[in-house]
Short mmCIF file of C-alpha atoms and ligand atoms in Angstrom, two decimals:
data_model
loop_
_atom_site.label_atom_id
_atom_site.label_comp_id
_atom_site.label_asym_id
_atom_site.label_seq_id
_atom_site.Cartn_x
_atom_site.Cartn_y
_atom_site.Cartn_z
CA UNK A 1 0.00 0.00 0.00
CA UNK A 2 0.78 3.67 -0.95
CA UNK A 3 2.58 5.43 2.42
CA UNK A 4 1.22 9.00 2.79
CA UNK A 5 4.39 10.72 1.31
CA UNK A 6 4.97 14.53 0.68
CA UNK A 7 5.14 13.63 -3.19
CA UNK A 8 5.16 16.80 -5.14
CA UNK A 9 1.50 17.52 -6.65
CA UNK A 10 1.73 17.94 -10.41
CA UNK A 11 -1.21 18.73 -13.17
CA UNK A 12 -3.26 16.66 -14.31
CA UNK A 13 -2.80 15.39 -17.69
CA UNK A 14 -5.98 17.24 -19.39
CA UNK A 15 -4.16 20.25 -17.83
CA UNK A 16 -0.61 19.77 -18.88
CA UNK A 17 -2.41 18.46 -22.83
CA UNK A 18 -4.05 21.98 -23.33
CA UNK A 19 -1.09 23.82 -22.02
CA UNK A 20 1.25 21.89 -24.67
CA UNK A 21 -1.49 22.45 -27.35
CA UNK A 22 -1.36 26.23 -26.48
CA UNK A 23 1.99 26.71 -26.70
CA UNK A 24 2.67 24.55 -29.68
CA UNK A 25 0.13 27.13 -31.50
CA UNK A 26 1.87 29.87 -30.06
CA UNK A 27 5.41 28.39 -31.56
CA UNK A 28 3.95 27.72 -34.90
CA UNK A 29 2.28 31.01 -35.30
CA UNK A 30 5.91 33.15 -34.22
CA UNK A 31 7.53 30.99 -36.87
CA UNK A 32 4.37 31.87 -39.11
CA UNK A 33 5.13 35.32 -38.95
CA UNK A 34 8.56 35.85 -39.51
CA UNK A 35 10.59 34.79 -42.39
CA UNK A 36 10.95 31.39 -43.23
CA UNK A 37 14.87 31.91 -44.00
CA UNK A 38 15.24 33.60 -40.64
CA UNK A 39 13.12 31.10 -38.83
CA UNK A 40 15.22 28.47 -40.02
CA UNK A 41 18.45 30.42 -38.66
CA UNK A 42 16.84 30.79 -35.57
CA UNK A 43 16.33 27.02 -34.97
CA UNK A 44 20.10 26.01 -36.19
CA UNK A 45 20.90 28.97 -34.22
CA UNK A 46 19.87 27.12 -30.81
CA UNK A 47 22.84 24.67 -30.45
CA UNK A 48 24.83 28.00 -29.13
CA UNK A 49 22.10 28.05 -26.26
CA UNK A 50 23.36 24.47 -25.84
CA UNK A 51 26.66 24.88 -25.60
CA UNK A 52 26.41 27.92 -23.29
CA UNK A 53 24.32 26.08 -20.74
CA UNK A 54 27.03 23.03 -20.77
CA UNK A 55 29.56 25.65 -20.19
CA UNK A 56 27.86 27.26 -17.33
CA UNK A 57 27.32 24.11 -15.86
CA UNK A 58 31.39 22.67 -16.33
CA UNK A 59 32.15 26.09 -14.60
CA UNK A 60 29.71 25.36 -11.49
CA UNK A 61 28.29 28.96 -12.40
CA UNK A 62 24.67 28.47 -10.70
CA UNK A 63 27.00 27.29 -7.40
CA UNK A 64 29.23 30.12 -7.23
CA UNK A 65 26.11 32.71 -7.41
CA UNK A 66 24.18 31.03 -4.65
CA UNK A 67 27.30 31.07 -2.87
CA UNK A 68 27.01 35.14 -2.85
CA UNK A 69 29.05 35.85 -5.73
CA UNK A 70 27.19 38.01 -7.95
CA UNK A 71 29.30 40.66 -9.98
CA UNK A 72 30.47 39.70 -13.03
CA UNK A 73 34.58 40.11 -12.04
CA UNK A 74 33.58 37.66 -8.53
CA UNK A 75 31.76 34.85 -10.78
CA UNK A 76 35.04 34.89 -13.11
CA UNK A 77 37.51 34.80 -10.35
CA UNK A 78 36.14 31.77 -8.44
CA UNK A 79 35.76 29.99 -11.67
CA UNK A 80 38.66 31.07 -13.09
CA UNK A 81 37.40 32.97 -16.37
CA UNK A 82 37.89 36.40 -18.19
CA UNK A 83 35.13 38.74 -17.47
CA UNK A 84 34.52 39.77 -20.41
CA UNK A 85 33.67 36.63 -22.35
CA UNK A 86 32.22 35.02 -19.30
CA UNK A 87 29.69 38.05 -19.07
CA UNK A 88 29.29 37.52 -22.56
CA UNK A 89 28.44 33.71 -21.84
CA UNK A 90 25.94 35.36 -19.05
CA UNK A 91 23.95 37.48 -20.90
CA UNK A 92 23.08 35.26 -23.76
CA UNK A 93 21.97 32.35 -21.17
CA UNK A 94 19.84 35.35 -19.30
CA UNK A 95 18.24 36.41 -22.83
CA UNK A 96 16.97 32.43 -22.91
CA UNK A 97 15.68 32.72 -18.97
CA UNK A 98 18.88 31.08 -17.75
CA UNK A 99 20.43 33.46 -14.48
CA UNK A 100 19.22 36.92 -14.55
CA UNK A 101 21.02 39.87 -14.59
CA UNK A 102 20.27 42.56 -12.11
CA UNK A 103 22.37 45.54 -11.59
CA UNK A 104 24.56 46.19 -14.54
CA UNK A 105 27.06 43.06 -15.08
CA UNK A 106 25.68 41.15 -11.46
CA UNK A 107 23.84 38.19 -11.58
CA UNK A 108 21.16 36.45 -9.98
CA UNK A 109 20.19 32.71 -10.15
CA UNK A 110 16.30 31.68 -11.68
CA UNK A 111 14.28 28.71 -11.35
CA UNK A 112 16.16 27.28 -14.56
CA UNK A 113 19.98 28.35 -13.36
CA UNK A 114 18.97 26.52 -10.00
CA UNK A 115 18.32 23.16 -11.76
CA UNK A 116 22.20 23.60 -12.91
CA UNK A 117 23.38 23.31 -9.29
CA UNK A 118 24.48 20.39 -7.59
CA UNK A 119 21.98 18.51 -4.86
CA UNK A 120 17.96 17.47 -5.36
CA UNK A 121 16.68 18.21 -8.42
CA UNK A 122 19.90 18.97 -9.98
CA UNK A 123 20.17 18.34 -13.75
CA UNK A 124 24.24 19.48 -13.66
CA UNK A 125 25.49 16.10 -14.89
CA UNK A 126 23.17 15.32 -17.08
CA UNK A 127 23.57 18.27 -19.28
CA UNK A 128 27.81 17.78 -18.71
CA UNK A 129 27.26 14.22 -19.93
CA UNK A 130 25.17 15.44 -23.00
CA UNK A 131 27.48 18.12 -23.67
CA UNK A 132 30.84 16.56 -22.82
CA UNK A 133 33.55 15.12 -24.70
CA UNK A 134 32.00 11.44 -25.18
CA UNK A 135 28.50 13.04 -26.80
CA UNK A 136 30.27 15.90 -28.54
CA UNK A 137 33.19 13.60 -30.35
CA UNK A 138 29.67 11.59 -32.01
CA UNK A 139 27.38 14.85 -32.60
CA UNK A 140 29.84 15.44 -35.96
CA UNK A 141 28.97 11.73 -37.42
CA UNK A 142 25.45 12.43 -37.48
CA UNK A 143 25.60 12.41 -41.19
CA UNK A 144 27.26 9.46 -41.38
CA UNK A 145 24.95 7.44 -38.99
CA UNK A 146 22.17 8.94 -41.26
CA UNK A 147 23.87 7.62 -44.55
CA UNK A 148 24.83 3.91 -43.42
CA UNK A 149 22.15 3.80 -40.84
CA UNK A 150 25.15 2.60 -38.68
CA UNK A 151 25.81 3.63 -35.08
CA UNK A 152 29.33 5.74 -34.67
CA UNK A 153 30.56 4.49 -30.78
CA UNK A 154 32.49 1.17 -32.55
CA UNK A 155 33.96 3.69 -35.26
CA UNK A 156 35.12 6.25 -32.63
CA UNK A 157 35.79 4.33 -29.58
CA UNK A 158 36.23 0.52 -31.36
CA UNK A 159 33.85 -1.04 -28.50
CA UNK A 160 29.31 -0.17 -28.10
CA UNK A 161 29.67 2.82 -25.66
CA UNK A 162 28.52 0.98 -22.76
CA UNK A 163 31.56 -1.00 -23.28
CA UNK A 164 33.85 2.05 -24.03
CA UNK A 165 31.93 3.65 -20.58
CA UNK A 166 33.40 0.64 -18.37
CA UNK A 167 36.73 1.30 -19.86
CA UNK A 168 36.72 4.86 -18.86
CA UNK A 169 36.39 5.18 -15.26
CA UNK A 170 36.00 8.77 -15.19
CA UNK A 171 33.64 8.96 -18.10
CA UNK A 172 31.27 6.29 -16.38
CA UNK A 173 31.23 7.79 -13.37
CA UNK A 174 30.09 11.12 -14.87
CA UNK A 175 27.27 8.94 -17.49
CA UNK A 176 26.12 6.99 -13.81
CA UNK A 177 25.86 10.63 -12.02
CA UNK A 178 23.89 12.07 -15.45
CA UNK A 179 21.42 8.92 -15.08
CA UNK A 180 20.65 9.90 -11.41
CA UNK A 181 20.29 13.21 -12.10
CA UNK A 182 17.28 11.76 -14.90
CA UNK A 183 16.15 9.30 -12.08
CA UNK A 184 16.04 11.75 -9.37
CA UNK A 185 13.93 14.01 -11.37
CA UNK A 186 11.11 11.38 -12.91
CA UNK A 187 11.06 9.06 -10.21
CA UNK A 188 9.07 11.94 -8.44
CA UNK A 189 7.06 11.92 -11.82
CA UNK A 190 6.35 8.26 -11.96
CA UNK A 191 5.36 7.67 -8.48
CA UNK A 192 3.29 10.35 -8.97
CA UNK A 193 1.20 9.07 -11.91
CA UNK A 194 1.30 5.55 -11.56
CA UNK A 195 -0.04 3.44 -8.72
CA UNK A 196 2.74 0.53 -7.96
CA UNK A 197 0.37 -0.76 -5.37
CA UNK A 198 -0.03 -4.47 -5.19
CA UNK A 199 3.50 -5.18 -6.40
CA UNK A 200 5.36 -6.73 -3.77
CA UNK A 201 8.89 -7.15 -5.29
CA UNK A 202 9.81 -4.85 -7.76
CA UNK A 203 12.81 -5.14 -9.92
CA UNK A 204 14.36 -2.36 -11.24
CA UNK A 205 16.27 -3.96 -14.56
CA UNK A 206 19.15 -1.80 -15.72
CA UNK A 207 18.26 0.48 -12.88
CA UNK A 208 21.79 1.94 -13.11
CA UNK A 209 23.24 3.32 -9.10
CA UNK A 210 19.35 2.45 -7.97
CA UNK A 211 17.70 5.72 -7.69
CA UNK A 212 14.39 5.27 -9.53
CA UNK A 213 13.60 2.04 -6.83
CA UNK A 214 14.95 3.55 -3.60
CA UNK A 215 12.34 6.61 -4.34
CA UNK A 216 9.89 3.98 -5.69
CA UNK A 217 10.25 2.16 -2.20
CA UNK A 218 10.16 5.15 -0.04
CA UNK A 219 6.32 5.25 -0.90
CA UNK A 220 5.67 2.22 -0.92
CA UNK A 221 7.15 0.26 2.55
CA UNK A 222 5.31 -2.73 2.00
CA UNK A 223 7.60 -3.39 -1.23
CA UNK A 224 10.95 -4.92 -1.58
CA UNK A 225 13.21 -3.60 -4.58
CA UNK A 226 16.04 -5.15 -6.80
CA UNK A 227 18.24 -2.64 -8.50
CA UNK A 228 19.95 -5.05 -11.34
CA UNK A 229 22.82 -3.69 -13.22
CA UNK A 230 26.39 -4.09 -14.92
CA UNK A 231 29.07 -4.57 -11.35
CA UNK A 232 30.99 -1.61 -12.09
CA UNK A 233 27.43 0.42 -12.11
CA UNK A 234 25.15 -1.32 -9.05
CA UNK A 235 28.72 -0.82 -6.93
CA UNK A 236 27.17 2.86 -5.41
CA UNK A 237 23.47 1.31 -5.31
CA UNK A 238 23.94 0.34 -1.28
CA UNK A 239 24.54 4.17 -0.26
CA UNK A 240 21.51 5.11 -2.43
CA UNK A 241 19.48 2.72 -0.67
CA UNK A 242 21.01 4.30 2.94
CA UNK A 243 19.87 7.69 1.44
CA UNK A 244 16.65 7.28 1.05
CA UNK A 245 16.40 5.14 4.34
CA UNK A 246 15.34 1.42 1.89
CA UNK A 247 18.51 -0.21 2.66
CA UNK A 248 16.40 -3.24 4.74
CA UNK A 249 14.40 -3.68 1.19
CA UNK A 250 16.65 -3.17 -1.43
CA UNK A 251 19.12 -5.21 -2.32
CA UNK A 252 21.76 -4.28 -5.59
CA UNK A 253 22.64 -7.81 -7.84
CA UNK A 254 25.33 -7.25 -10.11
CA UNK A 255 25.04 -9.12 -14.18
CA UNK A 256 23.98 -9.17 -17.36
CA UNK A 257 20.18 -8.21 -18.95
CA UNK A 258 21.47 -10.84 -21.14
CA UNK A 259 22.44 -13.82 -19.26
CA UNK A 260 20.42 -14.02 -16.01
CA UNK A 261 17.62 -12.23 -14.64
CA UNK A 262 17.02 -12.02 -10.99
CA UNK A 263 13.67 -13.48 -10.49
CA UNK A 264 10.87 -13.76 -8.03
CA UNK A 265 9.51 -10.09 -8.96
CA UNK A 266 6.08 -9.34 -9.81
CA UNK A 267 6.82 -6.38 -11.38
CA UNK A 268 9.76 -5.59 -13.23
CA UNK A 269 10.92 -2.24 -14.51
CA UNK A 270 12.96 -0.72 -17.32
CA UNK A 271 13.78 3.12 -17.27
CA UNK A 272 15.17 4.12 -21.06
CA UNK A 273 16.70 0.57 -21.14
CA UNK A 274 14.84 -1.12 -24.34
CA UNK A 275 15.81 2.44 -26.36
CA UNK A 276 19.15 1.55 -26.34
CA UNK A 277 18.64 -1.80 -27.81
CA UNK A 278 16.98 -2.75 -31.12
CA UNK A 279 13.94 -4.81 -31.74
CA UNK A 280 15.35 -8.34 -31.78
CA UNK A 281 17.51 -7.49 -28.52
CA UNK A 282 14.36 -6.10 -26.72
CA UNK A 283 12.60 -8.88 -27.65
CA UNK A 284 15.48 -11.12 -25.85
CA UNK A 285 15.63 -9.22 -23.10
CA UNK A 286 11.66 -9.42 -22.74
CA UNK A 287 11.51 -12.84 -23.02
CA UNK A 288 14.64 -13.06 -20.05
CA UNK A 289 12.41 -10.85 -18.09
CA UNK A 290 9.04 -13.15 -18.49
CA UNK A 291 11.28 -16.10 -17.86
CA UNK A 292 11.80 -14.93 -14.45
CA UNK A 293 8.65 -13.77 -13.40
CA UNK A 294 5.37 -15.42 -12.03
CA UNK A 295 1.81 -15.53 -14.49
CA UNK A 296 0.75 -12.68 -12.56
CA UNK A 297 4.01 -10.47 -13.40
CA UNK A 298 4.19 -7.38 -14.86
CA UNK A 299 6.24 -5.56 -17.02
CA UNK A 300 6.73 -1.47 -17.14
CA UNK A 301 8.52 0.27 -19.76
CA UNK A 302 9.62 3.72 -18.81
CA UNK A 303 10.70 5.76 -22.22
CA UNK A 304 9.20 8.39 -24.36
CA UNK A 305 6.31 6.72 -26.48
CA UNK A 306 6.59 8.54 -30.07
CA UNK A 307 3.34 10.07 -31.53
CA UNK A 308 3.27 9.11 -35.38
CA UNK A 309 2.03 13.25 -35.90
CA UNK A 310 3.93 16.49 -36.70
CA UNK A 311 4.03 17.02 -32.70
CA UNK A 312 7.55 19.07 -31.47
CA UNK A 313 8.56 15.86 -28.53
CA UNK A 314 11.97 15.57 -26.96
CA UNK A 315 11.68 12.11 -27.70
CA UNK A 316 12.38 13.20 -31.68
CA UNK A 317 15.69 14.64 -30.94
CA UNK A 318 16.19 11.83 -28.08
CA UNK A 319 15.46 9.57 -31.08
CA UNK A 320 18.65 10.87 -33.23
CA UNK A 321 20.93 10.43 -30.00
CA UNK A 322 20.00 6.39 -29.68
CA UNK A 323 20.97 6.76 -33.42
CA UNK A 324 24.14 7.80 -33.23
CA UNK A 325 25.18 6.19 -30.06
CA UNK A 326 23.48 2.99 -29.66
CA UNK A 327 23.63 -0.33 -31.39
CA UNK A 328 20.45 -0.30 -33.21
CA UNK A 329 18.52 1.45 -30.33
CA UNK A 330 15.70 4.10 -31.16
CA UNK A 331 12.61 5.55 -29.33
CA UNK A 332 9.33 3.72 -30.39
CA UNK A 333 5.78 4.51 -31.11
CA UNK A 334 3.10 2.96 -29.79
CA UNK A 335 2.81 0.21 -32.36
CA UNK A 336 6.47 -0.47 -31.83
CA UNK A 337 6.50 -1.08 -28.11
CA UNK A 338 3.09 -3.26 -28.76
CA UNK A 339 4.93 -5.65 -31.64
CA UNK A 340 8.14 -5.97 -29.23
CA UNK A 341 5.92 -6.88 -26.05
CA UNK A 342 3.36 -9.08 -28.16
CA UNK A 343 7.01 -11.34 -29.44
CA UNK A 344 8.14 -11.85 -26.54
CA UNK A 345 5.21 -13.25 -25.15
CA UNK A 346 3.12 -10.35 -23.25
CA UNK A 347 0.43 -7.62 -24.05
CA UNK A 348 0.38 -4.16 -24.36
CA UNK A 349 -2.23 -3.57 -21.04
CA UNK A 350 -1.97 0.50 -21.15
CA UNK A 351 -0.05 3.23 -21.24
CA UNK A 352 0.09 6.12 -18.86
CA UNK A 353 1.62 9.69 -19.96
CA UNK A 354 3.02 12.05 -17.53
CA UNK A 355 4.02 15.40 -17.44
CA UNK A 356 7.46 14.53 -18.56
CA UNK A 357 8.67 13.45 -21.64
CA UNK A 358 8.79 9.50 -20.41
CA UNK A 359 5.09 7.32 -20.19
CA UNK A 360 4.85 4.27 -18.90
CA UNK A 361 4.16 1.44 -21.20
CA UNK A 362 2.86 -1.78 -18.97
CA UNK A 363 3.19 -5.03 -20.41
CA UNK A 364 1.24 -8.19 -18.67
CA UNK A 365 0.95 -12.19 -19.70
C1 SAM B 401 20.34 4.60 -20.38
S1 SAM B 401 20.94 3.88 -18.90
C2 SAM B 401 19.52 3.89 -17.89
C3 SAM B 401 19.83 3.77 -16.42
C4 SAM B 401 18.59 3.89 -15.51
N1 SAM B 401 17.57 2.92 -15.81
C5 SAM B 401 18.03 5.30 -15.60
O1 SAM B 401 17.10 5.52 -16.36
O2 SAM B 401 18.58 6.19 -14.91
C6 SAM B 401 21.15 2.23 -19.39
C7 SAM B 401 21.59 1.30 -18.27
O3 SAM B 401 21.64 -0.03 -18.82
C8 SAM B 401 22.73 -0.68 -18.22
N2 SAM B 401 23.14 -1.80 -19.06
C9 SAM B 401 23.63 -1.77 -20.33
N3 SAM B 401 23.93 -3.01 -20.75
C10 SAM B 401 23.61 -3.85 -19.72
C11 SAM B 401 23.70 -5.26 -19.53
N4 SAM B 401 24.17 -6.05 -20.47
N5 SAM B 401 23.27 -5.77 -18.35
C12 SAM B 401 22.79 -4.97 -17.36
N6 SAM B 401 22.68 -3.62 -17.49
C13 SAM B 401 23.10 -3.08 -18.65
C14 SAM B 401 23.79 0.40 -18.14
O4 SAM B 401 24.81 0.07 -17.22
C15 SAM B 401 22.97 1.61 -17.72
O5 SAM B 401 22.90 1.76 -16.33
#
């Protein structure tokens, strides 16, 4: 049963489908209006916006402000940068609603800034780990992945980039950090719009350091948890579980999605796992999970669910990422995630949106 937890409210979905709608109508029309040479600019113009949030974020800029430092010369001294680019830096970020500036050249932090500083809610690594050296050395073969269809880690790094991950220590420690960041944020979202009652064990399959199931578990103490991972990932998942205060129902087993499953869950759940696979893998890995799971077991799929429309999603550019970095591995529409589930032996029950870009696809026997 459901604990009564202090589990931040969010809209409902009519609310947060009419608010999209509106400002998808608002987006088209601005584009409408203005030149379609210059509206194209504008777009290719964006990846600066990008960049300068990365930067802001390798330079621990939102930190250093909240820490009192709010000139221009004091942010560039503690992080070590000339004032005059850096407020350069500032002042485009602040025309996008990123840090505001006050008095002439001083800075202030804004809801967005604060989501690039370390601690709850933080999306710091994440953004490093998109725009960091491992992401940035693929963005260039884009083209190339387009052409041959053909994924670029094994051309850059010779290995799949998980592989090329657990090579680099440093790299994988950052990519583990990013994924908590991205667990610490829609956890909140998922146990707010689905109901995991009635599951007893839950198993959180590629759950990376554990995150997603320590939160799950905090709501729900009649549960027990599995975080299942690669060793060199599940090795931080016991001081998660001491975080959040789970550590006498969670347990972290270290293997392979592809060799064997831990069983004895009746639910078992996949955060932006199957996306980096393609269809005959997820299909394998579906059928490993149903292996190890009673009749009654079920199945949820956390990942953006594509809509087969014109619709601006994050899971369309999310899409091109699994592209160039994956083995295969894409985001899928509806009908995709229902022909993968219906091979490997279960059915596509439902599928429950939420207010971020991830829904939760639930498969059952
Ligand atoms: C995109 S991350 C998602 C992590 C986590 N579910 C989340 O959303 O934060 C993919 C995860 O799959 C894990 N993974 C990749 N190959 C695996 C394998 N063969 N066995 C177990 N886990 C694997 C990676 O270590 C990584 O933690």
């Amino acid at each position: 049963m459901k604990s009564k937890n202090d589990t931040p409210k969010f809209p409902p979905m009519w609310v947060f489908n009419l608010l999209s709608g509106f400002r998808r109508f608002l987006y088209n029309l601005y584009f409408r209006l203005i030149p379609p040479n210059v509206a194209v600019f504008e777009k290719a113009q964006r990846f600066w916006i990008a960049k300068a949030i990365g930067v802001a974020c390798e330079l621990n800029i939102a930190d250093i402000i909240d820490s009192g430092h709010k000139s221009i010369d004091e942010i560039a001294e503690k992080c070590d940068a000339d004032p005059d680019s850096l407020y350069r830096l500032m002042r485009a970020l602040a025309s996008d609603g990123i840090f505001k500036e006050t008095d002439k050249k001083a800075f202030i932090n804004t809801p967005q800034s604060n989501a690039l500083k370390e601690g709850k809610g933080s999306m710091k690594y994440m953004i490093e780990h998109q725009l960091g050296e491992t992401n940035l050395a693929m963005l260039p073969e884009l083209t190339n992945s387009i052409k041959t269809g053909e994924s670029v880690a094994h051309k850059l790094f010779g290995t799949d980039i998980f592989e090329h991950l657990k090579n680099h220590p440093d790299k994988n420690e950052l990519y583990n950090k990013a994924m908590s960041n991205t667990s610490d944020i829609f956890s909140e979202v998922f146990v707010a719009y689905y109901d995991f009652s009635g599951i007893k064990k839950l198993i959180d399959v590629g759950g990376g350091e554990g995150y997603l199931i320590s939160r799950i578990l905090t709501d729900y103490p009649d549960m027990q948890g599995v975080v299942f991972d690669q060793s060199h990932v599940v090795k931080t998942g016991s001081k998660i579980f001491e975080k959040f205060g789970v550590r006498d129902r969670a347990e972290a087993v270290a293997g392979s999605i592809f060799e064997e499953i831990p069983s004895g869950g009746d639910g078992y759940i996949m955060k932006n796992i199957l996306h980096i696979f393609d269809d005959k893998t997820c299909i394998r890995i579906l059928k490993n999970i149903k292996s190890s799971m009673p009749a009654n077991g079920m199945v949820l799929i956390a990942e953006t669910v594509i809509s087969e429309d014109n619709k601006p999603e994050f899971g369309k550019l999310f899409d091109l990422q699994m592209l160039i970095g994956t083995e295969g591995g894409k985001e899928r529409t509806l009908k995709e995630f229902e022909n993968i589930l219906n091979e490997a032996g279960f059915k596509l029950n439902r599928i429950i949106d939420t207010v971020s870009p991830f829904s939760i696809v639930e498969g059952i026997i």
